[in-house]
Amino acid sequence: CGSTCLHRLLCAAGVGCVSEPCWFDDLCRMRMSGNPPSKELVRALHLIHWVSARRLFPKATAFAMKPKSYGHQLLVTVAAAFPAASHLFVYRDARQVVGSFG
């Protein structure tokens, strides 16, 4: 999958990249159920996450997170919580995704 490849590439380049954290899944599910999390909650959980990530990647100077496919649900909230941060979202053609299942 392209996003897993990007995650591995970032890790190899020294970026503290964490893949598919469960807490982010829960926030996305909140959003999808009509009860979106506040930007303050999103910010607080991200900050706790990055403190943990710094322990996993002590030499990293940049950090990234690879959410699951529905991570785009929180794009606006994450951008509001971290207005100075850079965000990269990778999109794939759904036909290629389905075709890759074999």
Coordinates of N, CA and C in Angstrom, one line a residue:
C1 N 0.9 -1.2 0.0 CA 0.0 0.0 0.0 C 0.9 1.2 0.0
G2 N 0.5 2.3 -0.7 CA 1.3 3.5 -0.8 C 1.5 4.2 0.5
S3 N 0.5 4.2 1.4 CA 0.7 4.9 2.6 C 1.7 4.2 3.6
T4 N 1.7 2.9 3.5 CA 2.6 2.1 4.3 C 4.0 2.3 3.8
C5 N 4.1 2.4 2.5 CA 5.4 2.6 1.9 C 6.0 4.0 2.3
L6 N 5.1 5.0 2.3 CA 5.5 6.4 2.7 C 5.9 6.3 4.2
H7 N 5.1 5.6 5.0 CA 5.4 5.5 6.5 C 6.9 4.9 6.6
R8 N 7.1 3.9 5.9 CA 8.5 3.2 6.0 C 9.6 4.1 5.5
L9 N 9.3 4.9 4.5 CA 10.3 5.8 3.9 C 10.6 6.9 4.9
L10 N 9.5 7.5 5.6 CA 9.7 8.5 6.6 C 10.6 8.0 7.7
C11 N 10.2 6.8 8.2 CA 11.0 6.2 9.3 C 12.5 6.0 8.9
A12 N 12.7 5.5 7.7 CA 14.1 5.4 7.2 C 14.8 6.7 7.1
A13 N 14.1 7.8 6.9 CA 14.7 9.1 6.8 C 14.9 9.7 8.1
G14 N 14.5 9.0 9.2 CA 14.7 9.6 10.5 C 13.6 10.3 11.1
V15 N 12.4 10.3 10.5 CA 11.2 10.9 11.0 C 10.6 10.0 12.0
G16 N 10.1 10.5 13.1 CA 9.4 9.7 14.1 C 8.0 9.5 13.6
C17 N 7.8 8.5 12.8 CA 6.4 8.2 12.2 C 5.8 7.0 12.9
V18 N 4.5 7.3 13.3 CA 3.8 6.3 14.0 C 2.6 5.9 13.1
S19 N 2.3 4.6 13.0 CA 1.3 4.1 12.1 C 0.0 3.7 12.8
E20 N -1.1 4.3 12.4 CA -2.4 3.9 12.7 C -2.7 3.8 14.3
P21 N -2.5 4.9 15.0 CA -2.7 4.8 16.4 C -4.2 4.7 16.7
C22 N -4.6 3.8 17.7 CA -6.0 3.5 18.0 C -6.7 4.7 18.5
W23 N -6.1 5.6 19.3 CA -6.8 6.8 19.8 C -7.3 7.7 18.7
F24 N -6.5 7.7 17.6 CA -7.0 8.5 16.4 C -8.2 7.9 15.8
D25 N -8.2 6.6 15.7 CA -9.4 5.8 15.2 C -10.6 6.2 16.0
D26 N -10.5 6.2 17.3 CA -11.6 6.6 18.2 C -12.1 8.0 17.9
L27 N -11.2 8.9 17.7 CA -11.6 10.3 17.4 C -12.4 10.3 16.0
C28 N -11.9 9.6 15.1 CA -12.5 9.5 13.8 C -13.9 8.9 13.9
R29 N -14.1 7.9 14.7 CA -15.4 7.3 14.9 C -16.3 8.3 15.6
M30 N -15.8 9.1 16.5 CA -16.6 10.1 17.1 C -17.2 11.1 16.1
R31 N -16.3 11.5 15.2 CA -16.7 12.4 14.1 C -17.7 11.8 13.2
M32 N -17.5 10.5 12.8 CA -18.4 9.9 11.9 C -19.8 9.6 12.5
S33 N -19.8 9.5 13.9 CA -21.1 9.2 14.5 C -21.9 10.5 14.8
G34 N -21.3 11.7 14.4 CA -22.0 12.9 14.6 C -21.6 13.6 15.9
N35 N -20.6 13.2 16.6 CA -20.2 13.8 17.8 C -18.7 14.1 17.7
P36 N -18.4 15.1 16.9 CA -17.0 15.4 16.6 C -16.2 15.9 17.8
P37 N -15.0 15.5 17.9 CA -14.2 15.9 19.1 C -13.8 17.4 18.9
S38 N -13.6 18.0 20.0 CA -13.1 19.4 19.9 C -11.7 19.5 19.5
K39 N -11.3 20.7 18.9 CA -9.9 20.8 18.5 C -9.0 20.8 19.8
E40 N -9.5 21.1 20.9 CA -8.7 21.1 22.2 C -8.4 19.6 22.5
L41 N -9.4 18.7 22.4 CA -9.2 17.3 22.7 C -8.2 16.7 21.6
V42 N -8.4 17.1 20.4 CA -7.5 16.6 19.3 C -6.0 17.0 19.6
R43 N -5.9 18.3 20.0 CA -4.6 18.8 20.3 C -3.9 18.1 21.5
A44 N -4.7 18.0 22.5 CA -4.2 17.4 23.8 C -3.7 15.9 23.5
L45 N -4.5 15.1 22.8 CA -4.1 13.8 22.5 C -2.9 13.7 21.6
H46 N -2.9 14.6 20.6 CA -1.7 14.6 19.7 C -0.4 14.9 20.5
L47 N -0.5 15.9 21.4 CA 0.7 16.3 22.2 C 1.1 15.1 23.1
I48 N 0.2 14.4 23.7 CA 0.6 13.2 24.5 C 1.2 12.2 23.6
H49 N 0.6 12.0 22.4 CA 1.2 11.1 21.4 C 2.6 11.4 21.0
W50 N 2.9 12.7 20.8 CA 4.2 13.1 20.4 C 5.2 13.0 21.5
V51 N 4.8 13.2 22.7 CA 5.7 12.9 23.8 C 6.2 11.5 23.9
S52 N 5.2 10.6 23.6 CA 5.5 9.1 23.6 C 6.4 8.8 22.4
A53 N 6.1 9.4 21.2 CA 6.8 9.2 20.0 C 8.3 9.6 20.2
R54 N 8.5 10.7 20.9 CA 9.9 11.2 21.1 C 10.7 10.1 21.9
R55 N 10.0 9.3 22.7 CA 10.7 8.3 23.5 C 11.1 7.1 22.5
L56 N 10.2 6.9 21.5 CA 10.4 5.8 20.6 C 11.5 6.2 19.5
F57 N 11.5 7.5 19.2 CA 12.4 8.0 18.2 C 13.2 9.2 18.7
P58 N 14.1 8.9 19.7 CA 14.8 10.0 20.4 C 15.7 10.9 19.5
K59 N 16.1 10.4 18.3 CA 16.9 11.3 17.4 C 16.1 12.0 16.4
A60 N 14.8 11.8 16.3 CA 14.0 12.4 15.3 C 13.8 13.9 15.6
T61 N 13.8 14.7 14.6 CA 13.6 16.1 14.7 C 12.2 16.5 14.0
A62 N 11.6 15.5 13.4 CA 10.3 15.7 12.8 C 9.5 14.5 13.1
F63 N 8.2 14.7 13.2 CA 7.3 13.6 13.5 C 6.1 13.6 12.6
A64 N 5.6 12.4 12.4 CA 4.5 12.2 11.4 C 3.6 11.1 12.0
M65 N 2.3 11.1 11.6 CA 1.4 10.0 11.9 C 0.7 9.6 10.7
K66 N 0.6 8.2 10.5 CA -0.1 7.6 9.4 C -1.4 7.1 9.9
P67 N -2.6 7.8 9.7 CA -3.8 7.3 10.2 C -4.4 6.2 9.2
K68 N -5.4 5.6 9.6 CA -6.1 4.6 8.8 C -6.8 5.4 7.6
S69 N -7.5 4.7 6.8 CA -8.1 5.3 5.6 C -9.1 6.3 5.9
Y70 N -9.8 6.3 7.0 CA -10.8 7.3 7.3 C -10.2 8.5 8.1
G71 N -8.9 8.6 8.2 CA -8.3 9.6 8.9 C -8.6 11.0 8.4
H72 N -9.0 11.1 7.1 CA -9.4 12.4 6.5 C -10.6 13.0 7.2
Q73 N -11.3 12.2 8.0 CA -12.5 12.7 8.7 C -12.1 13.8 9.7
L74 N -10.9 13.9 10.1 CA -10.4 14.9 11.1 C -9.5 15.9 10.5
L75 N -9.4 16.0 9.2 CA -8.5 16.9 8.6 C -8.7 18.3 9.0
V76 N -9.9 18.8 9.0 CA -10.2 20.2 9.4 C -9.9 20.4 10.8
T77 N -10.3 19.5 11.7 CA -10.1 19.6 13.1 C -8.6 19.6 13.5
V78 N -7.8 18.7 12.9 CA -6.4 18.7 13.1 C -5.7 20.0 12.6
A79 N -6.1 20.4 11.4 CA -5.6 21.7 10.9 C -5.9 22.9 11.8
A80 N -7.1 22.9 12.4 CA -7.4 24.0 13.3 C -6.7 23.9 14.7
A81 N -6.4 22.6 15.1 CA -5.6 22.4 16.3 C -4.2 22.8 16.2
F82 N -3.6 22.6 15.0 CA -2.2 22.9 14.7 C -2.1 23.7 13.4
P83 N -2.4 25.0 13.5 CA -2.5 25.8 12.3 C -1.1 26.0 11.6
A84 N 0.0 25.9 12.4 CA 1.3 26.1 11.8 C 2.0 24.8 11.3
A85 N 1.3 23.7 11.5 CA 1.9 22.4 11.1 C 1.7 22.2 9.6
S86 N 2.6 21.4 9.1 CA 2.4 20.9 7.7 C 1.6 19.6 7.7
H87 N 0.7 19.5 6.7 CA -0.1 18.3 6.6 C 0.0 17.8 5.2
L88 N 0.1 16.5 5.1 CA 0.2 15.8 3.8 C -0.8 14.7 3.8
F89 N -1.7 14.7 2.9 CA -2.7 13.6 2.8 C -2.5 13.0 1.4
V90 N -2.4 11.6 1.4 CA -2.2 10.9 0.2 C -3.5 10.3 -0.2
Y91 N -3.9 10.5 -1.4 CA -5.2 10.0 -1.9 C -4.9 9.0 -3.0
R92 N -5.7 7.9 -3.0 CA -5.5 6.9 -4.1 C -6.9 6.8 -4.8
D93 N -6.8 6.4 -6.1 CA -8.0 6.1 -6.8 C -8.6 4.8 -6.2
A94 N -9.9 4.9 -5.8 CA -10.5 3.8 -5.2 C -10.5 2.5 -6.1
R95 N -10.5 2.7 -7.4 CA -10.5 1.5 -8.3 C -9.1 0.8 -8.1
Q96 N -8.1 1.5 -7.9 CA -6.7 0.9 -7.7 C -6.7 0.2 -6.4
V97 N -7.3 0.8 -5.4 CA -7.3 0.2 -4.0 C -8.0 -1.2 -4.1
V98 N -9.2 -1.2 -4.7 CA -10.0 -2.4 -4.8 C -9.2 -3.5 -5.6
G99 N -8.6 -3.0 -6.7 CA -7.9 -3.9 -7.6 C -6.7 -4.5 -6.9
S100 N -6.1 -3.8 -5.9 CA -4.9 -4.3 -5.3 C -5.2 -5.5 -4.3
F101 N -6.5 -5.7 -4.0 CA -6.9 -6.8 -3.1 C -6.8 -8.1 -3.7
G102 N -6.6 -8.2 -5.0 CA -6.3 -9.4 -5.7 C -7.5 -10.0 -6.2

